[in-house]
mmCIF file of C-alpha atoms and ligand atoms in Angstrom:
data_model
loop_
_atom_site.group_PDB
_atom_site.id
_atom_site.type_symbol
_atom_site.label_atom_id
_atom_site.label_comp_id
_atom_site.label_asym_id
_atom_site.label_seq_id
_atom_site.Cartn_x
_atom_site.Cartn_y
_atom_site.Cartn_z
ATOM 1 C CA MET D 1 -137.006 80.887 91.039
ATOM 2 C CA GLY D 2 -138.998 84.105 91.264
ATOM 3 C CA ARG D 3 -139.504 86.562 94.048
ATOM 4 C CA THR D 4 -137.752 85.824 97.314
ATOM 5 C CA GLY D 5 -139.200 88.683 99.267
ATOM 6 C CA PHE D 6 -136.220 90.807 98.209
ATOM 7 C CA GLY D 7 -137.394 91.439 94.662
ATOM 8 C CA ASP D 8 -137.019 89.406 91.489
ATOM 9 C CA LEU D 9 -133.799 87.460 91.718
ATOM 10 C CA GLU D 10 -132.399 84.673 89.649
ATOM 11 C CA HIS D 11 -132.060 81.316 91.390
ATOM 12 C CA GLY D 12 -133.236 82.744 94.727
ATOM 13 C CA ALA D 13 -129.775 84.109 95.611
ATOM 14 C CA ILE D 14 -129.933 86.434 98.614
ATOM 15 C CA PRO D 15 -128.796 89.899 97.435
ATOM 16 C CA THR D 16 -125.710 91.469 98.963
ATOM 17 C CA PHE D 17 -126.581 95.009 97.896
ATOM 18 C CA TYR D 18 -129.841 96.527 99.031
ATOM 19 C CA ALA D 19 -130.334 99.486 96.700
ATOM 20 C CA ALA D 20 -132.762 102.051 98.060
ATOM 21 C CA PRO D 21 -135.379 103.096 95.484
ATOM 22 C CA PRO D 22 -135.107 106.462 93.716
ATOM 23 C CA ALA D 23 -136.668 109.285 95.757
ATOM 24 C CA PRO D 24 -137.620 112.873 94.957
ATOM 25 C CA ARG D 25 -134.799 115.352 95.612
ATOM 26 C CA THR D 26 -135.174 117.822 98.487
ATOM 27 C CA ALA D 27 -131.981 119.726 97.662
ATOM 28 C CA PRO D 28 -132.648 123.270 96.450
ATOM 29 C CA VAL D 29 -131.919 124.102 92.835
ATOM 30 C CA GLY D 30 -131.179 127.504 91.386
ATOM 31 C CA THR D 31 -132.772 129.167 88.382
ATOM 32 C CA PRO D 32 -131.420 131.972 86.201
ATOM 33 C CA GLU D 33 -134.042 134.215 87.795
ATOM 34 C CA ARG D 34 -133.147 133.104 91.331
ATOM 35 C CA PRO D 35 -129.588 131.781 91.333
ATOM 36 C CA ILE D 36 -128.691 129.653 94.348
ATOM 37 C CA PRO D 37 -126.052 131.292 96.579
ATOM 38 C CA LEU D 38 -123.187 128.826 96.858
ATOM 39 C CA ILE D 39 -119.843 128.430 98.615
ATOM 40 C CA ILE D 40 -117.532 125.757 97.222
ATOM 41 C CA ASP D 41 -115.111 124.184 99.712
ATOM 42 C CA SER D 42 -112.425 122.595 97.623
ATOM 43 C CA ASP D 43 -108.961 121.057 97.233
ATOM 44 C CA PRO D 44 -108.257 122.038 93.606
ATOM 45 C CA GLY D 45 -107.596 119.471 92.119
ATOM 46 C CA LEU D 46 -108.273 118.503 88.524
ATOM 47 C CA ASP D 47 -111.968 117.725 88.888
ATOM 48 C CA ASP D 48 -112.374 120.525 91.419
ATOM 49 C CA ALA D 49 -111.231 122.922 88.686
ATOM 50 C CA LEU D 50 -114.017 121.799 86.347
ATOM 51 C CA ALA D 51 -116.530 122.035 89.190
ATOM 52 C CA ILE D 52 -115.482 125.616 89.896
ATOM 53 C CA GLY D 53 -115.693 126.501 86.194
ATOM 54 C CA LEU D 54 -119.155 124.986 86.013
ATOM 55 C CA ALA D 55 -120.292 127.032 89.025
ATOM 56 C CA VAL D 56 -118.932 130.251 87.506
ATOM 57 C CA ALA D 57 -120.567 129.557 84.142
ATOM 58 C CA ARG D 58 -124.042 128.457 85.200
ATOM 59 C CA PRO D 59 -126.641 131.229 85.587
ATOM 60 C CA GLU D 60 -128.477 129.107 88.168
ATOM 61 C CA ILE D 61 -125.567 129.528 90.595
ATOM 62 C CA GLU D 62 -124.254 132.608 92.394
ATOM 63 C CA LEU D 63 -120.772 131.555 93.512
ATOM 64 C CA LEU D 64 -120.092 133.560 96.672
ATOM 65 C CA ALA D 65 -116.661 132.155 97.497
ATOM 66 C CA VAL D 66 -114.218 129.302 97.184
ATOM 67 C CA THR D 67 -112.677 128.090 100.429
ATOM 68 C CA THR D 68 -109.763 125.682 100.341
ATOM 69 C CA VAL D 69 -108.697 122.607 102.273
ATOM 70 C CA GLY D 70 -105.666 120.379 102.002
ATOM 71 C CA GLY D 71 -106.445 117.200 100.129
ATOM 72 C CA ASN D 72 -105.420 116.569 96.536
ATOM 73 C CA ALA D 73 -102.417 118.793 97.231
ATOM 74 C CA ASP D 74 -101.015 120.920 100.039
ATOM 75 C CA VAL D 75 -103.530 123.602 101.020
ATOM 76 C CA ARG D 76 -101.139 126.373 99.925
ATOM 77 C CA HIS D 77 -101.221 124.962 96.399
ATOM 78 C CA CYS D 78 -105.009 124.541 96.580
ATOM 79 C CA THR D 79 -105.437 128.174 97.561
ATOM 80 C CA ASP D 80 -103.152 129.431 94.813
ATOM 81 C CA ASN D 81 -104.921 127.146 92.333
ATOM 82 C CA ALA D 82 -108.344 128.465 93.362
ATOM 83 C CA LEU D 83 -107.177 132.060 92.889
ATOM 84 C CA ARG D 84 -105.629 131.316 89.495
ATOM 85 C CA LEU D 85 -108.629 129.294 88.286
ATOM 86 C CA LEU D 86 -111.117 132.029 89.183
ATOM 87 C CA HIS D 87 -108.856 134.551 87.452
ATOM 88 C CA ALA D 88 -108.693 132.350 84.342
ATOM 89 C CA PHE D 89 -112.487 132.007 84.411
ATOM 90 C CA GLY D 90 -112.862 135.787 84.537
ATOM 91 C CA ARG D 91 -113.987 135.973 88.165
ATOM 92 C CA SER D 92 -111.023 137.060 90.260
ATOM 93 C CA ASP D 93 -113.594 139.120 92.203
ATOM 94 C CA ILE D 94 -114.912 135.957 93.898
ATOM 95 C CA PRO D 95 -113.210 135.689 97.304
ATOM 96 C CA VAL D 96 -110.930 132.790 98.174
ATOM 97 C CA ALA D 97 -110.003 131.866 101.746
ATOM 98 C CA GLU D 98 -107.686 129.181 103.003
ATOM 99 C CA GLY D 99 -108.751 126.509 105.487
ATOM 100 C CA ALA D 100 -107.308 123.457 107.109
ATOM 101 C CA GLN D 101 -104.038 121.984 105.962
ATOM 102 C CA GLY D 102 -104.846 118.510 107.251
ATOM 103 C CA PRO D 103 -107.409 116.399 109.115
ATOM 104 C CA LEU D 104 -108.798 116.955 112.598
ATOM 105 C CA THR D 105 -106.816 113.969 113.759
ATOM 106 C CA GLY D 106 -104.697 111.302 112.114
ATOM 107 C CA GLU D 107 -102.290 111.321 109.221
ATOM 108 C CA VAL D 108 -102.339 113.806 106.355
ATOM 109 C CA VAL D 109 -103.473 112.044 103.149
ATOM 110 C CA ARG D 110 -102.748 113.517 99.700
ATOM 111 C CA ALA D 111 -103.735 112.555 96.131
ATOM 112 C CA THR D 112 -100.780 114.146 94.368
ATOM 113 C CA ALA D 113 -100.156 110.876 92.534
ATOM 114 C CA ILE D 114 -103.298 111.613 90.505
ATOM 115 C CA HIS D 115 -103.421 115.417 90.563
ATOM 116 C CA GLY D 116 -99.700 116.206 90.436
ATOM 117 C CA GLU D 117 -97.609 117.831 93.174
ATOM 118 C CA GLY D 118 -99.180 121.252 92.612
ATOM 119 C CA GLY D 119 -102.692 119.871 92.186
ATOM 120 C CA LEU D 120 -103.330 120.918 88.573
ATOM 121 C CA GLY D 121 -101.211 118.449 86.663
ATOM 122 C CA ARG D 122 -98.824 120.187 84.288
ATOM 123 C CA THR D 123 -101.097 123.173 83.804
ATOM 124 C CA GLU D 124 -99.469 126.503 84.644
ATOM 125 C CA LEU D 125 -101.988 129.309 85.057
ATOM 126 C CA PRO D 126 -101.148 133.009 85.224
ATOM 127 C CA PRO D 127 -101.154 134.429 88.759
ATOM 128 C CA SER D 128 -104.299 136.163 89.934
ATOM 129 C CA PRO D 129 -104.280 139.853 90.874
ATOM 130 C CA ALA D 130 -106.372 138.807 93.888
ATOM 131 C CA THR D 131 -105.053 137.350 97.126
ATOM 132 C CA ALA D 132 -106.704 135.058 99.639
ATOM 133 C CA CYS D 133 -108.861 136.621 102.352
ATOM 134 C CA PRO D 134 -106.795 136.898 105.537
ATOM 135 C CA GLU D 135 -109.800 135.902 107.670
ATOM 136 C CA GLY D 136 -109.542 132.280 106.565
ATOM 137 C CA ALA D 137 -112.086 129.759 105.310
ATOM 138 C CA VAL D 138 -114.315 129.230 108.346
ATOM 139 C CA ALA D 139 -114.547 132.931 109.196
ATOM 140 C CA LEU D 140 -115.353 133.794 105.570
ATOM 141 C CA MET D 141 -118.074 131.137 105.506
ATOM 142 C CA ALA D 142 -119.544 132.579 108.716
ATOM 143 C CA ARG D 143 -119.463 136.155 107.418
ATOM 144 C CA LEU D 144 -121.087 135.216 104.099
ATOM 145 C CA LEU D 145 -123.818 133.198 105.814
ATOM 146 C CA GLU D 146 -124.535 136.095 108.172
ATOM 147 C CA GLU D 147 -124.587 138.631 105.330
ATOM 148 C CA SER D 148 -126.627 136.599 102.839
ATOM 149 C CA PRO D 149 -130.319 137.520 102.666
ATOM 150 C CA ALA D 150 -131.095 133.830 101.976
ATOM 151 C CA PRO D 151 -129.610 130.585 103.311
ATOM 152 C CA VAL D 152 -126.473 129.533 101.441
ATOM 153 C CA ALA D 153 -125.676 126.147 99.915
ATOM 154 C CA ILE D 154 -122.212 124.719 100.400
ATOM 155 C CA ALA D 155 -120.594 122.214 98.037
ATOM 156 C CA PRO D 156 -117.780 120.482 99.938
ATOM 157 C CA ILE D 157 -115.701 118.771 97.231
ATOM 158 C CA GLY D 158 -112.606 117.972 99.274
ATOM 159 C CA PRO D 159 -112.021 116.569 102.753
ATOM 160 C CA LEU D 160 -114.703 117.814 105.160
ATOM 161 C CA THR D 161 -112.368 119.351 107.729
ATOM 162 C CA ASN D 162 -113.467 122.965 107.181
ATOM 163 C CA ILE D 163 -117.137 122.015 107.350
ATOM 164 C CA ALA D 164 -116.613 120.138 110.613
ATOM 165 C CA LEU D 165 -114.722 123.102 112.076
ATOM 166 C CA PHE D 166 -117.535 125.416 110.963
ATOM 167 C CA ILE D 167 -120.108 123.177 112.688
ATOM 168 C CA ARG D 168 -118.109 123.263 115.940
ATOM 169 C CA LEU D 169 -117.321 127.000 115.804
ATOM 170 C CA HIS D 170 -120.667 128.342 114.528
ATOM 171 C CA PRO D 171 -123.502 126.064 115.701
ATOM 172 C CA ASP D 172 -125.739 129.134 115.675
ATOM 173 C CA LEU D 173 -125.304 129.524 111.911
ATOM 174 C CA LEU D 174 -126.148 125.985 110.780
ATOM 175 C CA ALA D 175 -129.705 127.048 109.916
ATOM 176 C CA ARG D 176 -128.181 129.507 107.430
ATOM 177 C CA ILE D 177 -126.873 126.558 105.398
ATOM 178 C CA SER D 178 -129.601 125.568 102.929
ATOM 179 C CA HIS D 179 -127.921 122.329 101.846
ATOM 180 C CA LEU D 180 -124.614 120.498 101.707
ATOM 181 C CA SER D 181 -124.037 118.980 98.280
ATOM 182 C CA ILE D 182 -121.048 116.810 99.131
ATOM 183 C CA MET D 183 -118.725 114.990 96.796
ATOM 184 C CA GLY D 184 -117.570 112.118 98.940
ATOM 185 C CA GLY D 185 -118.178 108.635 100.199
ATOM 186 C CA SER D 186 -119.593 105.624 98.449
ATOM 187 C CA ILE D 187 -122.413 103.150 98.963
ATOM 188 C CA GLY D 188 -120.110 100.517 97.552
ATOM 189 C CA GLU D 189 -116.320 100.244 97.558
ATOM 190 C CA GLY D 190 -113.889 103.112 97.949
ATOM 191 C CA ASN D 191 -111.187 104.462 95.655
ATOM 192 C CA THR D 192 -108.439 105.140 98.175
ATOM 193 C CA THR D 193 -108.910 101.941 100.134
ATOM 194 C CA THR D 194 -111.313 99.127 99.448
ATOM 195 C CA SER D 195 -113.601 100.726 102.027
ATOM 196 C CA ALA D 196 -113.101 104.461 101.648
ATOM 197 C CA GLU D 197 -113.416 107.233 99.096
ATOM 198 C CA PHE D 198 -110.612 109.841 99.233
ATOM 199 C CA ASN D 199 -112.440 112.882 100.695
ATOM 200 C CA VAL D 200 -113.869 110.865 103.563
ATOM 201 C CA TYR D 201 -110.715 108.794 104.046
ATOM 202 C CA ALA D 202 -108.659 111.985 104.338
ATOM 203 C CA ASP D 203 -110.661 113.041 107.419
ATOM 204 C CA PRO D 204 -113.194 110.464 108.669
ATOM 205 C CA GLU D 205 -113.737 112.261 111.983
ATOM 206 C CA ALA D 206 -114.722 115.423 110.114
ATOM 207 C CA ALA D 207 -117.080 113.483 107.865
ATOM 208 C CA ASP D 208 -118.635 111.857 110.936
ATOM 209 C CA ILE D 209 -119.328 115.285 112.464
ATOM 210 C CA VAL D 210 -120.896 116.464 109.197
ATOM 211 C CA PHE D 211 -123.183 113.454 108.690
ATOM 212 C CA ARG D 212 -124.345 113.692 112.329
ATOM 213 C CA SER D 213 -124.949 117.468 112.121
ATOM 214 C CA GLY D 214 -128.574 117.420 110.954
ATOM 215 C CA ILE D 215 -127.760 119.770 108.066
ATOM 216 C CA PRO D 216 -129.628 118.650 104.908
ATOM 217 C CA ILE D 217 -127.162 116.629 102.844
ATOM 218 C CA THR D 218 -126.898 115.223 99.379
ATOM 219 C CA MET D 219 -123.971 112.816 99.127
ATOM 220 C CA MET D 220 -122.554 112.427 95.621
ATOM 221 C CA GLY D 221 -120.484 109.322 96.173
ATOM 222 C CA LEU D 222 -118.479 107.214 93.784
ATOM 223 C CA ASP D 223 -121.574 105.211 92.826
ATOM 224 C CA VAL D 224 -122.822 108.176 90.794
ATOM 225 C CA THR D 225 -119.586 110.071 90.134
ATOM 226 C CA HIS D 226 -118.028 107.037 88.428
ATOM 227 C CA GLN D 227 -120.823 107.420 85.858
ATOM 228 C CA ALA D 228 -119.788 111.066 85.297
ATOM 229 C CA THR D 229 -116.735 110.457 83.161
ATOM 230 C CA LEU D 230 -114.999 112.251 80.297
ATOM 231 C CA ASP D 231 -112.761 110.658 77.672
ATOM 232 C CA ALA D 232 -110.198 111.990 75.199
ATOM 233 C CA ALA D 233 -112.958 112.902 72.727
ATOM 234 C CA ALA D 234 -114.578 115.056 75.402
ATOM 235 C CA ALA D 235 -111.238 116.763 76.020
ATOM 236 C CA THR D 236 -111.078 117.494 72.293
ATOM 237 C CA ARG D 237 -114.580 118.990 72.421
ATOM 238 C CA LEU D 238 -113.413 121.249 75.265
ATOM 239 C CA ARG D 239 -110.248 122.248 73.404
ATOM 240 C CA ASP D 240 -112.199 122.935 70.211
ATOM 241 C CA LEU D 241 -114.408 125.448 72.045
ATOM 242 C CA GLY D 242 -111.779 128.049 71.241
ATOM 243 C CA THR D 243 -111.928 129.538 74.748
ATOM 244 C CA ALA D 244 -108.890 129.755 77.021
ATOM 245 C CA SER D 245 -110.985 128.102 79.746
ATOM 246 C CA GLY D 246 -111.853 125.281 77.362
ATOM 247 C CA VAL D 247 -108.159 124.696 76.715
ATOM 248 C CA ILE D 248 -107.462 124.653 80.469
ATOM 249 C CA ALA D 249 -110.238 122.112 81.029
ATOM 250 C CA ALA D 250 -108.969 119.978 78.150
ATOM 251 C CA GLU D 251 -105.423 120.009 79.572
ATOM 252 C CA LEU D 252 -106.669 118.966 83.007
ATOM 253 C CA VAL D 253 -108.827 116.163 81.582
ATOM 254 C CA ASP D 254 -105.968 114.902 79.401
ATOM 255 C CA PHE D 255 -103.627 114.849 82.407
ATOM 256 C CA ALA D 256 -106.191 112.998 84.528
ATOM 257 C CA ILE D 257 -106.764 110.397 81.789
ATOM 258 C CA GLU D 258 -102.994 109.963 81.448
ATOM 259 C CA ARG D 259 -102.731 109.210 85.183
ATOM 260 C CA VAL D 260 -105.766 106.909 85.114
ATOM 261 C CA TRP D 261 -104.136 105.022 82.225
ATOM 262 C CA GLN D 262 -100.849 104.714 84.123
ATOM 263 C CA TRP D 263 -102.568 103.574 87.297
ATOM 264 C CA TYR D 264 -105.487 101.490 86.115
ATOM 265 C CA GLY D 265 -105.225 101.132 82.342
ATOM 266 C CA GLY D 266 -108.392 103.195 82.046
ATOM 267 C CA THR D 267 -109.251 105.665 79.261
ATOM 268 C CA THR D 268 -111.753 107.894 81.038
ATOM 269 C CA THR D 269 -111.650 110.128 84.110
ATOM 270 C CA ALA D 270 -114.488 110.779 86.550
ATOM 271 C CA ILE D 271 -115.222 114.461 87.099
ATOM 272 C CA HIS D 272 -116.453 113.662 90.603
ATOM 273 C CA ASP D 273 -116.728 117.180 92.025
ATOM 274 C CA ALA D 274 -118.730 118.662 89.168
ATOM 275 C CA VAL D 275 -121.624 116.303 90.000
ATOM 276 C CA ALA D 276 -122.050 117.895 93.433
ATOM 277 C CA VAL D 277 -122.154 121.373 91.869
ATOM 278 C CA ALA D 278 -124.298 120.460 88.849
ATOM 279 C CA HIS D 279 -126.972 119.026 91.149
ATOM 280 C CA LEU D 280 -127.617 122.531 92.501
ATOM 281 C CA ALA D 281 -128.072 123.967 89.005
ATOM 282 C CA ILE D 282 -129.984 121.227 87.192
ATOM 283 C CA ASP D 283 -133.063 119.780 88.815
ATOM 284 C CA ASP D 284 -133.286 116.415 87.061
ATOM 285 C CA LEU D 285 -129.679 115.573 86.219
ATOM 286 C CA VAL D 286 -128.972 113.258 89.162
ATOM 287 C CA THR D 287 -131.298 110.603 90.568
ATOM 288 C CA VAL D 288 -131.041 110.284 94.346
ATOM 289 C CA ALA D 289 -132.204 107.813 96.982
ATOM 290 C CA SER D 290 -132.720 108.179 100.714
ATOM 291 C CA TYR D 291 -130.134 106.602 103.033
ATOM 292 C CA ASN D 292 -128.853 106.642 106.554
ATOM 293 C CA VAL D 293 -125.134 107.344 106.236
ATOM 294 C CA ARG D 294 -122.673 106.728 109.048
ATOM 295 C CA VAL D 295 -118.912 107.073 108.884
ATOM 296 C CA ASP D 296 -116.504 104.445 110.194
ATOM 297 C CA THR D 297 -113.885 106.272 112.293
ATOM 298 C CA SER D 298 -112.210 103.107 113.520
ATOM 299 C CA ALA D 299 -108.534 102.415 112.920
ATOM 300 C CA GLY D 300 -109.313 99.211 111.085
ATOM 301 C CA PRO D 301 -109.597 98.292 107.375
ATOM 302 C CA ALA D 302 -113.038 99.945 107.144
ATOM 303 C CA ARG D 303 -111.753 103.355 108.324
ATOM 304 C CA GLY D 304 -113.403 106.111 106.275
ATOM 305 C CA ARG D 305 -116.165 103.906 104.928
ATOM 306 C CA THR D 306 -119.553 105.604 104.526
ATOM 307 C CA VAL D 307 -121.918 102.924 105.796
ATOM 308 C CA CYS D 308 -125.061 103.536 103.731
ATOM 309 C CA GLU D 309 -128.253 101.881 104.960
ATOM 310 C CA GLY D 310 -131.019 102.024 102.382
ATOM 311 C CA LEU D 311 -133.188 99.127 103.506
ATOM 312 C CA GLY D 312 -136.205 100.534 105.364
ATOM 313 C CA ARG D 313 -136.850 97.517 107.563
ATOM 314 C CA ARG D 314 -133.251 97.487 108.781
ATOM 315 C CA MET D 315 -133.321 101.228 109.491
ATOM 316 C CA THR D 316 -136.418 100.621 111.598
ATOM 317 C CA ARG D 317 -134.868 97.622 113.347
ATOM 318 C CA TYR D 318 -131.794 99.621 114.373
ATOM 319 C CA GLY D 319 -133.524 102.946 115.012
ATOM 320 C CA LEU D 320 -131.825 104.702 112.119
ATOM 321 C CA GLN D 321 -133.207 107.732 110.336
ATOM 322 C CA PRO D 322 -132.424 108.816 106.770
ATOM 323 C CA ASN D 323 -129.866 111.656 106.958
ATOM 324 C CA ALA D 324 -128.777 112.001 103.342
ATOM 325 C CA GLU D 325 -129.932 111.765 99.770
ATOM 326 C CA VAL D 326 -127.350 109.756 97.874
ATOM 327 C CA GLY D 327 -126.692 110.074 94.152
ATOM 328 C CA ILE D 328 -127.348 106.821 92.304
ATOM 329 C CA ARG D 329 -127.701 107.718 88.618
ATOM 330 C CA ILE D 330 -126.616 110.377 86.129
ATOM 331 C CA ASP D 331 -126.792 110.534 82.342
ATOM 332 C CA PRO D 332 -123.125 110.602 81.245
ATOM 333 C CA GLY D 333 -123.853 112.202 77.861
ATOM 334 C CA ARG D 334 -125.918 114.966 79.416
ATOM 335 C CA PHE D 335 -123.221 115.545 82.035
ATOM 336 C CA GLU D 336 -120.525 115.861 79.362
ATOM 337 C CA GLY D 337 -122.696 118.264 77.383
ATOM 338 C CA LEU D 338 -123.209 120.377 80.504
ATOM 339 C CA LEU D 339 -119.459 120.732 81.046
ATOM 340 C CA VAL D 340 -118.705 121.514 77.402
ATOM 341 C CA ASP D 341 -121.489 124.091 77.353
ATOM 342 C CA ALA D 342 -120.221 125.648 80.592
ATOM 343 C CA PHE D 343 -116.643 126.037 79.408
ATOM 344 C CA GLY D 344 -117.943 127.526 76.176
ATOM 345 C CA ARG D 345 -119.487 130.291 78.276
ATOM 346 C CA LEU D 346 -116.212 131.132 80.033
ATOM 347 C CA PRO D 347 -113.475 133.421 78.655
HETATM 348 O O1 RIB K 1 -112.643 110.658 95.456
HETATM 349 C C1 RIB K 1 -112.791 111.761 94.602
HETATM 350 C C2 RIB K 1 -112.472 113.023 95.342
HETATM 351 O O2 RIB K 1 -111.111 112.997 95.731
HETATM 352 C C3 RIB K 1 -112.618 114.277 94.464
HETATM 353 O O3 RIB K 1 -113.014 115.359 95.266
HETATM 354 C C4 RIB K 1 -111.234 114.504 93.936
HETATM 355 O O4 RIB K 1 -110.963 115.898 93.730
HETATM 356 C C5 RIB K 1 -110.390 114.004 95.061
HETATM 357 O O5 RIB K 1 -110.203 115.062 95.961
HETATM 358 CA CA1 CA K 2 -111.843 117.484 95.230
#
């Protein structure tokens, strides 16, 4: 049977997944001549570490700061990890400020089973000469947005607690945010529960505030980040770069693959967070589609689900407006090459 009004389907089966068509990106992208000013809000974190290294290495990005939030590990570990990573990447001058330990409400959720108790597996990095800014994450964000001559992009790659607090504390500064390139959520199933991806599950109320805020958003959910994987051969490519940063990245990837193998029998690891950062440096790396995204903040089995509506006629029927571009496709080989190239540029 041919078309059923929902596209070409075999046997006339009614689809259960209405994929929105690819759409042109509206997120800004930096160039070496005009690097995009960026704050990364992070819970380092194995994949966070590669995302931070990518941001430091790419000439299209001017990394203004790394703010930290509890997520993969306790926020104290995340802050220390951010300081040590930036030091290892030769940029201990980039300010780090600590944010929320846990969610706005509800239980603290951690991912130490994957990332290790300290958040960076077995990797021990030398201490940084720098210390975290005493003003804290939200105040540092506010100061940098006020001081920047141009609006600043933010890449939240951990739970969205700090971003939600910023929205509530500085509503007057939201126009100074050029874009939120978020790692989080999923059109399809989650990774922490059947319904929810970790960053959203860790603080659904914060994610709800963010997706309702009106700030331009790109959501890099699991649908696209699960295409952005590295394997043991990629770790070898990183190690063979001959840079200390390449060795660090290789160690982190190897540890992540080891945990994925133990947990799922898998042999690759998704470098989720680097997709949200890479999107701001490379114009055509990620294909996006336009969705209305709402967050389930109930206490039921769907808690933390990002409900992604991509079917135009249903948006119209229920009075929904698109509020996010959602990542749907990435070229895995190109993504791997981008990371290897980046860590070859670091010390
Ligand atoms: O679900 C993936 C996200 O959870 C990534 O940000 C990873 O670092 C973990 O925090
Ligand atoms: Ca993260």
